[in-house]
Amino acid sequence: AINVNEYSTNESVFEFTQHFGLEMPAVSGEGGGSHVADIYEIPFTPFFTIVSPEGYIVWDTAIFITSRQEWLDTMANYGVVPTVCSGTDILFYEAKTDVDTFIASIDAINKDVYLQIPQFVDVSELEIFMISSSKSEVFFEGNIQNKDSSVVDLSDSLLTYTVFAENASVFSDWNIILQTLPVYIEGVDDFFMYFDYQNKHLNFSDAGLVEQYYVFDISGRQQFKVTPTVSSQNFNALPTGVYIIVAELINGKILNQKIIIK
């Protein structure tokens, strides 16, 4: 992960990777990421690049790539021939409601995906988005899943996806295991935080149970850290964008929520 903004600090990148348990290497703008953007003339992100097997950049663009076939066609135009994919991995799995986003943890060895959601969330119609290995195809009840988001019912706490590799002879079944978690804080089992999109306020059921909370932008830069004294926090001053709220509770538990400021 390369943060190209020169205002992205080593500290903010470290805090972001720690909070979200990221294992991939990451560099801040301060730590050299902005230099990478300069020498490769990257105007903004996301920025797409194709590097040939010999190490040359043969094509790049800031235009969004919207489909796997578009990548394949573009590589073919520049003589880059993809190799056959023999794996059947799910690389990323996300469940969404109208107001919350939940990122699953993936056990690639046992082919299990663990999705942890608080008890108060309605799981009957979660919208699912996933990324599989480059040319695998993911099926659920006979329907392909990895070309677009889909709505699934996780009320029974378990789903099974069948993932086929490119040659269609290699496949594996992945289990999506739902774990509903009570939010328990020193005897208070109904703590929650929610974002009021109309008034742009972050609300806590009890601010006294929040040690502090952080606001990160979508690229991982920490915007600010607050020790709340009141239960309603005014976010009207934030520019339009996507943000991650990380709340540390007094018993050490951490709650995350993605919000969108329009």
JSON list of C-alpha atoms in Angstrom, two decimals, residues 44-48 59 61-67 70-71 74:
[
{"chain": "A", "resi": 44, "resn": "PHE", "atom": "CA", "xyz": [-4.22, 10.92, -8.29]},
{"chain": "A", "resi": 45, "resn": "THR", "atom": "CA", "xyz": [-5.52, 7.58, -7.08]},
{"chain": "A", "resi": 46, "resn": "PRO", "atom": "CA", "xyz": [-6.78, 5.05, -7.95]},
{"chain": "A", "resi": 47, "resn": "PHE", "atom": "CA", "xyz": [-4.27, 4.70, -10.77]},
{"chain": "A", "resi": 48, "resn": "PHE", "atom": "CA", "xyz": [-4.00, 1.52, -12.86]},
{"chain": "A", "resi": 59, "resn": "TRP", "atom": "CA", "xyz": [0.24, 0.96, -20.05]},
{"chain": "A", "resi": 61, "resn": "THR", "atom": "CA", "xyz": [-4.45, 5.15, -16.84]},
{"chain": "A", "resi": 62, "resn": "ALA", "atom": "CA", "xyz": [-6.44, 7.03, -14.22]},
{"chain": "A", "resi": 63, "resn": "ILE", "atom": "CA", "xyz": [-9.69, 5.85, -15.85]},
{"chain": "A", "resi": 64, "resn": "PHE", "atom": "CA", "xyz": [-11.61, 3.34, -13.73]},
{"chain": "A", "resi": 65, "resn": "ILE", "atom": "CA", "xyz": [-11.35, -0.28, -14.87]},
{"chain": "A", "resi": 66, "resn": "THR", "atom": "CA", "xyz": [-14.79, -1.77, -14.36]},
{"chain": "A", "resi": 67, "resn": "SER", "atom": "CA", "xyz": [-14.51, -5.41, -15.36]},
{"chain": "A", "resi": 70, "resn": "GLU", "atom": "CA", "xyz": [-11.47, -5.06, -19.71]},
{"chain": "A", "resi": 71, "resn": "TRP", "atom": "CA", "xyz": [-8.21, -5.97, -17.96]},
{"chain": "A", "resi": 74, "resn": "THR", "atom": "CA", "xyz": [-6.05, -4.36, -22.34]}
]
